[in-house]
Coordinates of C-alpha atoms and ligand atoms in Angstrom, one line a residue:
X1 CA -46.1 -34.5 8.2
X2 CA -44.7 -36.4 11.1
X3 CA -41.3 -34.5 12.6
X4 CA -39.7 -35.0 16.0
X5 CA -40.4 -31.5 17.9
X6 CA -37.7 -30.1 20.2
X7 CA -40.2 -28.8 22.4
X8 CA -43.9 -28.2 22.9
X9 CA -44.0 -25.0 21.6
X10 CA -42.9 -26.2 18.3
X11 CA -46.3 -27.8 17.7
X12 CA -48.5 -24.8 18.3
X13 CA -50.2 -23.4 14.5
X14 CA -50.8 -25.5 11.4
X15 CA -54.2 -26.5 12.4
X16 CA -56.3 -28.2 10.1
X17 CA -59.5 -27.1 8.0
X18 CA -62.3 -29.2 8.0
X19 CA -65.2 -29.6 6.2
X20 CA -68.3 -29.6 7.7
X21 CA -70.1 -31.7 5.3
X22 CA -73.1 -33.0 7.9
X23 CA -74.2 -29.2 9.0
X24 CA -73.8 -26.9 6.1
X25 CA -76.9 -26.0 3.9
X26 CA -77.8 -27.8 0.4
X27 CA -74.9 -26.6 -1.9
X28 CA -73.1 -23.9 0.4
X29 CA -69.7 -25.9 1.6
X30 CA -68.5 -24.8 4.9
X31 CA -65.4 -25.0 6.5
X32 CA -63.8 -24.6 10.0
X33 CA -60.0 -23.9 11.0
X34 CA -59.9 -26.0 14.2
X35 CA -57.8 -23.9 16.3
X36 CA -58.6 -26.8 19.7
X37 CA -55.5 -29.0 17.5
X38 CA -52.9 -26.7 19.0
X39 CA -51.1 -27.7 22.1
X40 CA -53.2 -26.2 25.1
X41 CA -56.4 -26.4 22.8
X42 CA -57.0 -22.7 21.8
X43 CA -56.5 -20.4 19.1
X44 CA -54.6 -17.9 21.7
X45 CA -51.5 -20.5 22.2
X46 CA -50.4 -18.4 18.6
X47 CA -50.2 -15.0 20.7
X48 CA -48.4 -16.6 23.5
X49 CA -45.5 -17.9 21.9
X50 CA -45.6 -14.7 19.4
X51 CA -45.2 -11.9 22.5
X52 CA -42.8 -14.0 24.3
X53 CA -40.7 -14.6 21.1
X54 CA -41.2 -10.9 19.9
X55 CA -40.2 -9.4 23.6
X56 CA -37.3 -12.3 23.7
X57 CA -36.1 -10.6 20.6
X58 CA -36.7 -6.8 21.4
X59 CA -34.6 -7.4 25.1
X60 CA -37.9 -6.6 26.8
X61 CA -38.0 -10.1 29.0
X62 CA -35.4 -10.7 30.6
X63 CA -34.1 -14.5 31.9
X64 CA -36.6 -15.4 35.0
X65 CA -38.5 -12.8 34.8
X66 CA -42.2 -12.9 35.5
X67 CA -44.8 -12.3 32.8
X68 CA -48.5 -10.9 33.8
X69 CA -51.2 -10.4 31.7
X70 CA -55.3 -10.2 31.8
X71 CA -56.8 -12.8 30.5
X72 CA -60.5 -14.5 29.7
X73 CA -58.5 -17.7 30.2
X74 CA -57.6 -18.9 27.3
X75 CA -54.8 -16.4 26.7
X76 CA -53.4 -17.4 29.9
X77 CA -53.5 -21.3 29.8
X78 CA -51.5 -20.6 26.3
X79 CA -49.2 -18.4 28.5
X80 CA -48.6 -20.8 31.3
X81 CA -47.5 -23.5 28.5
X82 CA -44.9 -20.7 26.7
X83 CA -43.8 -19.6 30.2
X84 CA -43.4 -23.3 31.7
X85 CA -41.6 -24.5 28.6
X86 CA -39.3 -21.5 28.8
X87 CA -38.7 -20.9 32.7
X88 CA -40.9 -17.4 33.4
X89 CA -42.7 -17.1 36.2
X90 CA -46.3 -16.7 34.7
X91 CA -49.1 -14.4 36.7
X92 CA -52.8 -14.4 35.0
X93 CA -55.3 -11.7 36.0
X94 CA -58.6 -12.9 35.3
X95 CA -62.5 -12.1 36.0
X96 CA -63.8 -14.6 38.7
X97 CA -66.8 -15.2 36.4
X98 CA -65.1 -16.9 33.8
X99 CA -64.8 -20.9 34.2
X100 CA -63.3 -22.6 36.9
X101 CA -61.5 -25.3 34.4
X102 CA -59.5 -22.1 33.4
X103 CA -58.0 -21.4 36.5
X104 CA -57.4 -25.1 37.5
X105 CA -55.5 -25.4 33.9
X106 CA -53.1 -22.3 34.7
X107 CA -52.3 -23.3 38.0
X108 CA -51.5 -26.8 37.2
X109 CA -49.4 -25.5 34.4
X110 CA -47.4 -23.3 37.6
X111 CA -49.2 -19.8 37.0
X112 CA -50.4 -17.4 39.7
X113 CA -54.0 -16.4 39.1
X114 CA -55.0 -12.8 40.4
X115 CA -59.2 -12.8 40.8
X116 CA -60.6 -9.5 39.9
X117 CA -64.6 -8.8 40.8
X118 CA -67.0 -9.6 37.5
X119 CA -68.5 -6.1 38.3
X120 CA -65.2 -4.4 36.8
X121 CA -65.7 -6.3 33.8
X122 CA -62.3 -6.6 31.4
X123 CA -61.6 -3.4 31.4
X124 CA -61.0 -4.1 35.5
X125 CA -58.9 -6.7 34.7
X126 CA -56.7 -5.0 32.5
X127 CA -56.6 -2.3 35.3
X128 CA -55.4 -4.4 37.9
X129 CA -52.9 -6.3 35.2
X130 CA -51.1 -3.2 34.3
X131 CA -50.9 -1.9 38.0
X132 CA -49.5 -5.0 39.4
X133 CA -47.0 -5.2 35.9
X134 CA -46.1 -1.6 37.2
X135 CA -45.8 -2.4 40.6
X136 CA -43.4 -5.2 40.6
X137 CA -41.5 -4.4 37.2
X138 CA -43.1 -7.7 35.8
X139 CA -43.4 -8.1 31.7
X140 CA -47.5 -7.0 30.3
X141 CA -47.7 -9.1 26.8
X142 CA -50.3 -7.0 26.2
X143 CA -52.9 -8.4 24.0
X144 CA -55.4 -6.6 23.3
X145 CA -52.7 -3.9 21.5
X146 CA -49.3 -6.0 21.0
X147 CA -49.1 -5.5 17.2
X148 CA -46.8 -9.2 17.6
X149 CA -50.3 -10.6 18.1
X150 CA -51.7 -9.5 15.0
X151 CA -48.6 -10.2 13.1
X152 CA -48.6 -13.8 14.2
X153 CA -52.0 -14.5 12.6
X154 CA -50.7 -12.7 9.4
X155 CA -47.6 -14.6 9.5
X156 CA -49.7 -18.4 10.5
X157 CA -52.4 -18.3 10.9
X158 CA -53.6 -16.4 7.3
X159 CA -50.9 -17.9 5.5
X160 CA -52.4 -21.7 6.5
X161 CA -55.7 -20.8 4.8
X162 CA -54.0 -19.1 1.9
X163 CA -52.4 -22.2 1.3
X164 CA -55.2 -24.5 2.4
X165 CA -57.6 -22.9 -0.4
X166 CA -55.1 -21.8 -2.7
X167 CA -56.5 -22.5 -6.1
X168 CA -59.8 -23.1 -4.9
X169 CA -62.5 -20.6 -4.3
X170 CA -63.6 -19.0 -1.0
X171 CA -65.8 -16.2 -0.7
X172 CA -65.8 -15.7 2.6
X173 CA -63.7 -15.9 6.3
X174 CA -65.7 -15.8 9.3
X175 CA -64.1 -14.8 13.0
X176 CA -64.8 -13.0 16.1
X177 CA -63.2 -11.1 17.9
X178 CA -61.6 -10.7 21.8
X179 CA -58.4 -8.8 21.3
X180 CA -58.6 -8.5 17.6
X181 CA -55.9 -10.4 16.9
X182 CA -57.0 -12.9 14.6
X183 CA -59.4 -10.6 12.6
X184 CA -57.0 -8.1 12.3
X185 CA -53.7 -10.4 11.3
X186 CA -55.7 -12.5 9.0
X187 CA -58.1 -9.7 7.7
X188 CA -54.7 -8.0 6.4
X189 CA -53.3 -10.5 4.4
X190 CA -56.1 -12.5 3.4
X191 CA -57.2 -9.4 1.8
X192 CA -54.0 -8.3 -0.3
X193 CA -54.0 -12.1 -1.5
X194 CA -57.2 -12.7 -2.4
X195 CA -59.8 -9.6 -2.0
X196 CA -62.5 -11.2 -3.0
X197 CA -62.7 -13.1 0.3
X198 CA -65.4 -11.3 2.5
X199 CA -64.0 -10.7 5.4
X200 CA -67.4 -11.1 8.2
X201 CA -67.2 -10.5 11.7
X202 CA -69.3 -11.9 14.4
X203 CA -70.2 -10.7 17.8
X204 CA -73.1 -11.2 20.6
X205 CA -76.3 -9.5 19.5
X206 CA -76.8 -8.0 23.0
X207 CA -73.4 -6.4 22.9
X208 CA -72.6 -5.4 19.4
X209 CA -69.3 -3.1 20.3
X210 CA -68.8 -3.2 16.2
X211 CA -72.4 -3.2 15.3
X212 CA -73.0 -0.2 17.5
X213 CA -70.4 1.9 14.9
X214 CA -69.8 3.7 18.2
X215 CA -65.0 3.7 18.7
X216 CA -64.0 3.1 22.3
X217 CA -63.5 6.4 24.5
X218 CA -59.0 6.5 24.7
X219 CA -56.7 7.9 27.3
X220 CA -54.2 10.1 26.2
X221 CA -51.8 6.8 26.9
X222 CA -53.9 4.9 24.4
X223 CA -55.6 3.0 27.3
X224 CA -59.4 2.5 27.2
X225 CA -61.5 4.8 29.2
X226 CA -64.3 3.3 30.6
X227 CA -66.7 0.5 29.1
X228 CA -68.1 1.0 25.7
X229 CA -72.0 2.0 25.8
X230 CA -73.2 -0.8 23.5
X231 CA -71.8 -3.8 26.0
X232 CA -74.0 -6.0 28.0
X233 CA -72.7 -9.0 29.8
X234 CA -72.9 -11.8 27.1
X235 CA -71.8 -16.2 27.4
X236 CA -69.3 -15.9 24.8
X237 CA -66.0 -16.2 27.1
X238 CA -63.1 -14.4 24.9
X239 CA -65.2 -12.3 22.7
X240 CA -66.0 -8.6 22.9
X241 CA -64.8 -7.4 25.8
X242 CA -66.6 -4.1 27.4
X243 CA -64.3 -2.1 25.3
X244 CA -63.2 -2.1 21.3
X245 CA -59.0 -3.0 21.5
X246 CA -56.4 -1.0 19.8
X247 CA -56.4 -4.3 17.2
X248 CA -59.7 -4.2 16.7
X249 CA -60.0 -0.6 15.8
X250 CA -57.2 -0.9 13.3
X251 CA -59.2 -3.4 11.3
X252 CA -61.7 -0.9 11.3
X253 CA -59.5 1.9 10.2
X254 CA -57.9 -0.2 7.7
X255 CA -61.5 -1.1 5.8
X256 CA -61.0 -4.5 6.3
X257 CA -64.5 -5.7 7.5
X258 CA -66.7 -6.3 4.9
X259 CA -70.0 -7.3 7.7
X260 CA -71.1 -7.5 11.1
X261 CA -73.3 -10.9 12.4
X262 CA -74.9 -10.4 15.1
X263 CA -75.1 -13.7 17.2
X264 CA -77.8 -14.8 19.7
X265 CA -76.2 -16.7 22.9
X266 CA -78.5 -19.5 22.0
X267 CA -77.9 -20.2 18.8
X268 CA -73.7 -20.0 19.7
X269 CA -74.9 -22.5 22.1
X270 CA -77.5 -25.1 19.8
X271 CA -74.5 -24.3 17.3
X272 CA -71.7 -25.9 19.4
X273 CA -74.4 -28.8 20.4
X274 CA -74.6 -29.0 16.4
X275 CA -71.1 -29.5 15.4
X276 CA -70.5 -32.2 18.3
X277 CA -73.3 -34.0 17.9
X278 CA -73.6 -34.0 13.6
X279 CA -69.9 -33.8 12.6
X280 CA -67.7 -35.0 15.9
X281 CA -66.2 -31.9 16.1
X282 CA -65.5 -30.7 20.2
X283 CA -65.5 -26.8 20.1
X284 CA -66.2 -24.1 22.8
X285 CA -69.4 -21.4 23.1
X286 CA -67.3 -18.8 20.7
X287 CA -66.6 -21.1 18.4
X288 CA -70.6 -22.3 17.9
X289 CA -71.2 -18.6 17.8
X290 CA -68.5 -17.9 14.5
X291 CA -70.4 -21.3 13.6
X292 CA -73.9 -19.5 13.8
X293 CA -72.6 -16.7 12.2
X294 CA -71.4 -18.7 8.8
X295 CA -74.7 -20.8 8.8
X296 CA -76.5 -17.3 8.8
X297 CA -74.3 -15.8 5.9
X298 CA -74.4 -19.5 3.9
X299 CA -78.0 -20.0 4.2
X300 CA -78.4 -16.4 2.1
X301 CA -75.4 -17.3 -0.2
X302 CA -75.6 -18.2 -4.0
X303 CA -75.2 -22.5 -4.3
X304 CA -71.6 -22.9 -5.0
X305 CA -70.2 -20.7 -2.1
X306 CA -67.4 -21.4 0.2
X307 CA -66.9 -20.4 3.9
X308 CA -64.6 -20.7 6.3
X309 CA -65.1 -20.3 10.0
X310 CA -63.0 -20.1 12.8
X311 CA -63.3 -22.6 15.8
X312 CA -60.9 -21.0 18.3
X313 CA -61.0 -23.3 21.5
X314 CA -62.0 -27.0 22.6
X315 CA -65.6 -27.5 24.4
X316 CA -63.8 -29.2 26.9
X317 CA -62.8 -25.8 28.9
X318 CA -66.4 -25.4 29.3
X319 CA -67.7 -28.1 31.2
X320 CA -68.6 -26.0 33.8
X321 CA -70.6 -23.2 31.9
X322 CA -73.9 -22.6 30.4
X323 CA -72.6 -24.9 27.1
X324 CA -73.0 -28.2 29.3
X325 CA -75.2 -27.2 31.5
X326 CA -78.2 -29.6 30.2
X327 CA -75.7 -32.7 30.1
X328 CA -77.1 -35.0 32.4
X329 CA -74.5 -36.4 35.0
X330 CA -76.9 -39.3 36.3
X331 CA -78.2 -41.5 33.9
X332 CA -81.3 -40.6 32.4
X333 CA -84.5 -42.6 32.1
X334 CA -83.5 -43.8 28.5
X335 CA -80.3 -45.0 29.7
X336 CA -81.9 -47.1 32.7
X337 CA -84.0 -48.6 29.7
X338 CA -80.7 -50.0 28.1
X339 CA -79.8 -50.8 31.6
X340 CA -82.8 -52.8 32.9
X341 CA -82.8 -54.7 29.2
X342 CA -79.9 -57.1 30.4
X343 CA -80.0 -58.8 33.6
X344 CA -76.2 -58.1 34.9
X345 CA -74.8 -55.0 36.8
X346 CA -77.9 -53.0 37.5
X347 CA -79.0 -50.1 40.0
X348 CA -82.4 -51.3 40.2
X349 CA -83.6 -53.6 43.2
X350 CA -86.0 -55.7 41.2
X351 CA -82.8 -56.2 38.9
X352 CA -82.6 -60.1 38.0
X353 CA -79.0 -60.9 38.3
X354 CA -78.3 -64.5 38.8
X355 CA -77.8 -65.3 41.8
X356 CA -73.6 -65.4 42.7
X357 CA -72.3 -69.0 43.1
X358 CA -71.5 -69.6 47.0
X359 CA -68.2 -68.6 47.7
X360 CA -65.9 -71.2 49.5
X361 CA -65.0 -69.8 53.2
X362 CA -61.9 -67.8 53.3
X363 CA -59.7 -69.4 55.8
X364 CA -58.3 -66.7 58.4
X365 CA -54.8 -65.2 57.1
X366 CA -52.6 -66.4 60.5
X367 CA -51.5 -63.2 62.2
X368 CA -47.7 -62.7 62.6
X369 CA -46.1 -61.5 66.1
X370 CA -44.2 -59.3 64.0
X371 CA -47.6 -58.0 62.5
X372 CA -49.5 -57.3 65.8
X373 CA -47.0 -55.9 67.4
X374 CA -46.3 -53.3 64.3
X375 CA -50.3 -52.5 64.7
X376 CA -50.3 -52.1 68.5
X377 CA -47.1 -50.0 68.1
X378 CA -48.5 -47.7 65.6
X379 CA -51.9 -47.4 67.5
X380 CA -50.2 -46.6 70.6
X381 CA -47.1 -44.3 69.6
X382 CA -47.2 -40.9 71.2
X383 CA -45.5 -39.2 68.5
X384 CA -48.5 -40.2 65.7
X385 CA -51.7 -39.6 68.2
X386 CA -53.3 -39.9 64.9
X387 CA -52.9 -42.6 62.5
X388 CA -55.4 -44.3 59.7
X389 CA -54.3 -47.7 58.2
X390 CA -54.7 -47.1 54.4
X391 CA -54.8 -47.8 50.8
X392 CA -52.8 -45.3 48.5
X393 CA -55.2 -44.5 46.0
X394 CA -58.8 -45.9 47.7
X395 CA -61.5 -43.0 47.9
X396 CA -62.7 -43.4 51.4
X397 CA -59.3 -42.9 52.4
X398 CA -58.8 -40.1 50.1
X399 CA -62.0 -38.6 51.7
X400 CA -60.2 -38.6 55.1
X401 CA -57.3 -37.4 54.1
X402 CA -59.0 -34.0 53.0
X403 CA -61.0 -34.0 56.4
X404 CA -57.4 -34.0 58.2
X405 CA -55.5 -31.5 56.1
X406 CA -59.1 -28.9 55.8
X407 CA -58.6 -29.1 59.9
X408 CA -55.0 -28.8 59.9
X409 CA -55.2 -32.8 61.6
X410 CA -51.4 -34.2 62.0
X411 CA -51.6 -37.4 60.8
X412 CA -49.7 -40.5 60.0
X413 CA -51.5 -42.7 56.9
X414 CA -49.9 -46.4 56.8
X415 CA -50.5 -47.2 53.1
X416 CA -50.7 -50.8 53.2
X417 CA -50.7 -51.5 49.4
X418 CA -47.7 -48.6 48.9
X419 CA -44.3 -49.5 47.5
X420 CA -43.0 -48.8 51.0
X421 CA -45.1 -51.8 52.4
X422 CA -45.3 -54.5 49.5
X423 CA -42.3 -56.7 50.1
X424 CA -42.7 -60.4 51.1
X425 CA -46.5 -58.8 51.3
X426 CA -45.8 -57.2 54.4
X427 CA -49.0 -55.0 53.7
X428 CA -50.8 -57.6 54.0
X429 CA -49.8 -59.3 56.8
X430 CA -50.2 -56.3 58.8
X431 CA -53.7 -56.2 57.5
X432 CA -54.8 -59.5 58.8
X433 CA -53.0 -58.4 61.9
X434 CA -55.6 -55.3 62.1
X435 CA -58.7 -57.3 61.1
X436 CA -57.6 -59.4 64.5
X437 CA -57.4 -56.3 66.2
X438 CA -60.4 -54.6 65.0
X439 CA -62.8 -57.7 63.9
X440 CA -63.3 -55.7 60.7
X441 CA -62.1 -56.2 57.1
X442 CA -62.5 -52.7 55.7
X443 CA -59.9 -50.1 55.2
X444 CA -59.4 -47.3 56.2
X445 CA -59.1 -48.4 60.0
X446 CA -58.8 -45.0 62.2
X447 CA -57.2 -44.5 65.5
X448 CA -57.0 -41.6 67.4
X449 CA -55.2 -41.7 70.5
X450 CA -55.1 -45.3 71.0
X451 CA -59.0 -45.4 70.6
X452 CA -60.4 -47.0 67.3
X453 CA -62.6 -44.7 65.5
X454 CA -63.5 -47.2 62.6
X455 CA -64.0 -46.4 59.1
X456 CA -64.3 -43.0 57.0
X457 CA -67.8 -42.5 57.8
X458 CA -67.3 -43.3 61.2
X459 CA -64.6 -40.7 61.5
X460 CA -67.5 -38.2 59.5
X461 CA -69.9 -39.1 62.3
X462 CA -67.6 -38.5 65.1
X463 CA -66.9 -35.1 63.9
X464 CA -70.2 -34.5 63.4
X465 CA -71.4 -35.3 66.4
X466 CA -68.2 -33.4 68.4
X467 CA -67.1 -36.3 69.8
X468 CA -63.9 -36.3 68.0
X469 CA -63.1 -32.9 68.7
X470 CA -63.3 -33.5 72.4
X471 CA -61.3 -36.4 72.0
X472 CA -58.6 -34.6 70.2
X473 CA -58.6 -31.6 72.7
X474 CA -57.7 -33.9 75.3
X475 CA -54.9 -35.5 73.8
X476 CA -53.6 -32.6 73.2
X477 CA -53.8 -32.2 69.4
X478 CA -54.0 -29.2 67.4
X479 CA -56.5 -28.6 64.9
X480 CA -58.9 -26.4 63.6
X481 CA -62.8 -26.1 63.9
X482 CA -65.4 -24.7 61.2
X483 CA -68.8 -26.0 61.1
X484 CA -68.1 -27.2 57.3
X485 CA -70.1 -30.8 56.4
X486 CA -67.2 -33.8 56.7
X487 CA -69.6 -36.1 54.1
X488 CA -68.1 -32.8 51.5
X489 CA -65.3 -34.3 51.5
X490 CA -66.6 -37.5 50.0
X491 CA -66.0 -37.7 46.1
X492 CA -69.3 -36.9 44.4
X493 CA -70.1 -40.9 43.0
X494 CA -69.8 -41.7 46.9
X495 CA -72.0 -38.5 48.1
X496 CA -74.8 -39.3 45.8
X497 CA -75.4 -42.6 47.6
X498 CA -74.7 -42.3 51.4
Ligands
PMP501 N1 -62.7 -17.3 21.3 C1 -62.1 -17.6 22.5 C2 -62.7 -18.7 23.3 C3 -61.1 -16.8 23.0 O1 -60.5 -17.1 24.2 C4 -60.6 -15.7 22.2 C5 -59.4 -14.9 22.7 N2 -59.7 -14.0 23.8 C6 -61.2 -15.4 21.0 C7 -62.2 -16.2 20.6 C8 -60.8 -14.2 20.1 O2 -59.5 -14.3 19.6 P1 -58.7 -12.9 19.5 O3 -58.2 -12.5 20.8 O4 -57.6 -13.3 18.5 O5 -59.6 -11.9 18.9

């Protein structure tokens, strides 16, 4: 149904079932609820916009006030979103070991993100959460007991699939778990509708938290003490945590489960491969591990029988992590064969491209006074020791850039194809004013207290080589030394070839 929103947060839920019609076993029908459709890709963009609405509500955020909470990142990219849309100031505790994407997402979406050690596991992270929440009087949303977070799945989430299969059979609803939220919100009312939907529940076979029958040690504030004795360190970001949450122990109080999968790390892994590669369908490790788990229970199931698994996140927030990490960047020796079998645009040096046409001589742009004397000006002015004729967006100058702000390098970039510099072409005239200057035709050009450098790599070498830094010391300019490698700062395309 196409509807105009009012803002972002008005898209989040609804996601669509999908059958998996490539992958699931002769006459077992599978199904996934692609949780990746909602706004910031991930199942946990429900919770956010349910504690922020439910502590809205209850008076417990107040305007501007900062929300913090601990987070395997997904939780916290959905957070950021809520937050940004709303105008909190957004703080996301996090384990360093989980992926890098995650923190880039949250801090591009205007979070904080608070590192703890991987050592102290999630149970440190919470730790650290609630302290600073105490601390600074900031707003916890709490997920892994914020009954709002359950109740959100029973309200959306569970009502979607009632609806989706309504009439239809389905014998069984596959999730995992992290906080608990989604088993235990969907688990509730998808069995007072329909019992006769099994209710299965996967988690790593090297950490089986459930599995293990074994309840979390509590606090006499309800806080977990300590890590369970069944966990072990395991790929699936955002499942089972070192301890069992508050939700997750309801579910098991309430009778809901009906059986435990246990799920190897690399068939959650060959899983997600799977469901890319056979059906199209771009999902993270947990969700090729809930994937496993319904292909074990539907290759032991009667013909006729009807799953449905949860896919809670997008593979692209995993780029980074064991999921992709026998993608090939460079091509591989099947892809040079497609290469090599046409003539144009090859890496190879025995490649046959026709030879190029000879191009006409380019007659010698004439250089205006008003030109040169701009260059020599700029070269020579006191106040900008440092200055590198540019273009905006071109990745050698790029590259220098970084070099001068890593070192803390004042510097003024003239960026000859900017806005600023593109009327009557006066860009270019001043470039054919610094090709008379230099004799050369590439840009960046680099001057450093009157003296030509040259080029980006030129600049890398002089650095290299300490040259520049003396230079700079005696013309007086502040900067600041490390012995880092200046071709790091070159974008990796550029790296791979110099
Ligand atoms: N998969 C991923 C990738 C997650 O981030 C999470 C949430 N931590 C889950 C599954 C589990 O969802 P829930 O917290 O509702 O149990």
């Amino acid at each position: 149904m196409l509807r105009k929103y009012q803002n972002i947060t008005e898209t989040i839920g609804r996601t669509p079932v999908v059958k998996l019609s490539r992958l699931a076993p002769e006459g077992v029908e599978i199904f996934a609820k692609v949780e990746a459709f909602n706004p910031m890709g991930s199942v946990k963009d429900r919770f956010a916009l349910a504690a922020i609405e439910d502590a809205e509500r209850k008076g417990l955020l107040k305007p501007g006030q900062t929300v913090i909470e601990a987070t395997s990142g997904n939780t916290g990219i959905s957070l950021a979103m809520v937050c940004a849309q709303r105008g909190y100031p957004f703080v996301a505790v996090m384990a360093e070991n989980f992926s890098v994407e995650r923190r880039k997402l949250m801090r591009f979406l205007g979070a904080k993100v608070v590192l703890t050690p991987a050592a102290e596991r999630g149970s440190g992270m919470l730790a650290k959460a609630v302290e600073l929440a105490k601390t600074h009087g900031w707003f916890l949303t709490r997920q892994f007991d914020n009954e709002a977070n359950a109740e959100m799945h029973a309200r959306t989430t569970a009502r979607e699939i009632l609806a989706d299969f309504e009439g239809e059979r389905l014998d069984a609803w596959v999730t995992g778990y992290g906080t608990g939220g989604t088993l235990k919100g969907v688990a509730r009312t998808l069995k007072a509708a329909r019992p006769e939907t099994r209710v299965v529940v996967a988690e790593p076979d090297n950490s089986p938290l459930l599995g293990s029958g074994i309840r979390s040690q509590r606090n006499g504030d309800g806080t977990e003490a300590g890590a369970h004795p069944a966990f072990r360190p395991h790929l699936m970001q955002g499942w089972t945590p070192d301890f069992r949450s508050k939700l997750v122990e309801d579910t098991v109080d309430l009778g809901l489960i009906d059986e435990i999968v246990p799920v190897a790390g690399n068939d959650a892994l060959a899983a997600a491969r799977d469901l890319a590669r056979y059906e199209g369908i771009l999902a993270g490790t947990t969700a090729g591990a809930t994937l496993a788990a319904a292909m074990t229970l539907a290759r032991r199931s009667p013909q006729g029988s009807r799953i449905l698994c949860m896919l809670p996140d997008t593979g692209e927030r995993y780029l980074s992590t064991p999921l992709f990490a026998d993608v090939p960047v460079d091509m591989t020796e099947e892809e040079y064969a497609i290469s090599r079998s046409t003539p144009f645009a090859r890496f190879d040096s025995s490649s046959s491209t026709p030879p190029k046409p000879p191009v006409a001589p380019v007659a010698q742009p004439e250089v205006l006074p008003q030109a040169a004397a701009f260059v020599t000006d700029a070269i020579r002015d006191p106040a900008n020791p440092v200055v590198m004729f540019a273009l905006e967006w071109c990745e050698f100058c790029w590259s220098a850039r970084k070099m001068f702000k890593h070192h803390g390098i004042p510097y003024r970039s003239i960026d000859l194809d900017s806005v600023a510099y593109q009327k009557d072409d006066w860009g270019g005239k001043i470039r054919a004013a610094l090709n008379a200057e230099t004799g050369l035709r590439t840009i960046p050009q680099i001057f450093i207290g009157g003296r030509h450098v040259g080029g980006c790599t030129d600049l890398f070498d002089g650095w290299k080589s300490g040259r520049l830094q003396s230079e700079m010391e005696a013309a007086g300019i502040a900067f600041r030394r490390d012995t880092l490698d200046p071709y790091s700062f070159l974008p990796g395309w550029l790296h791979a070839r110099n």
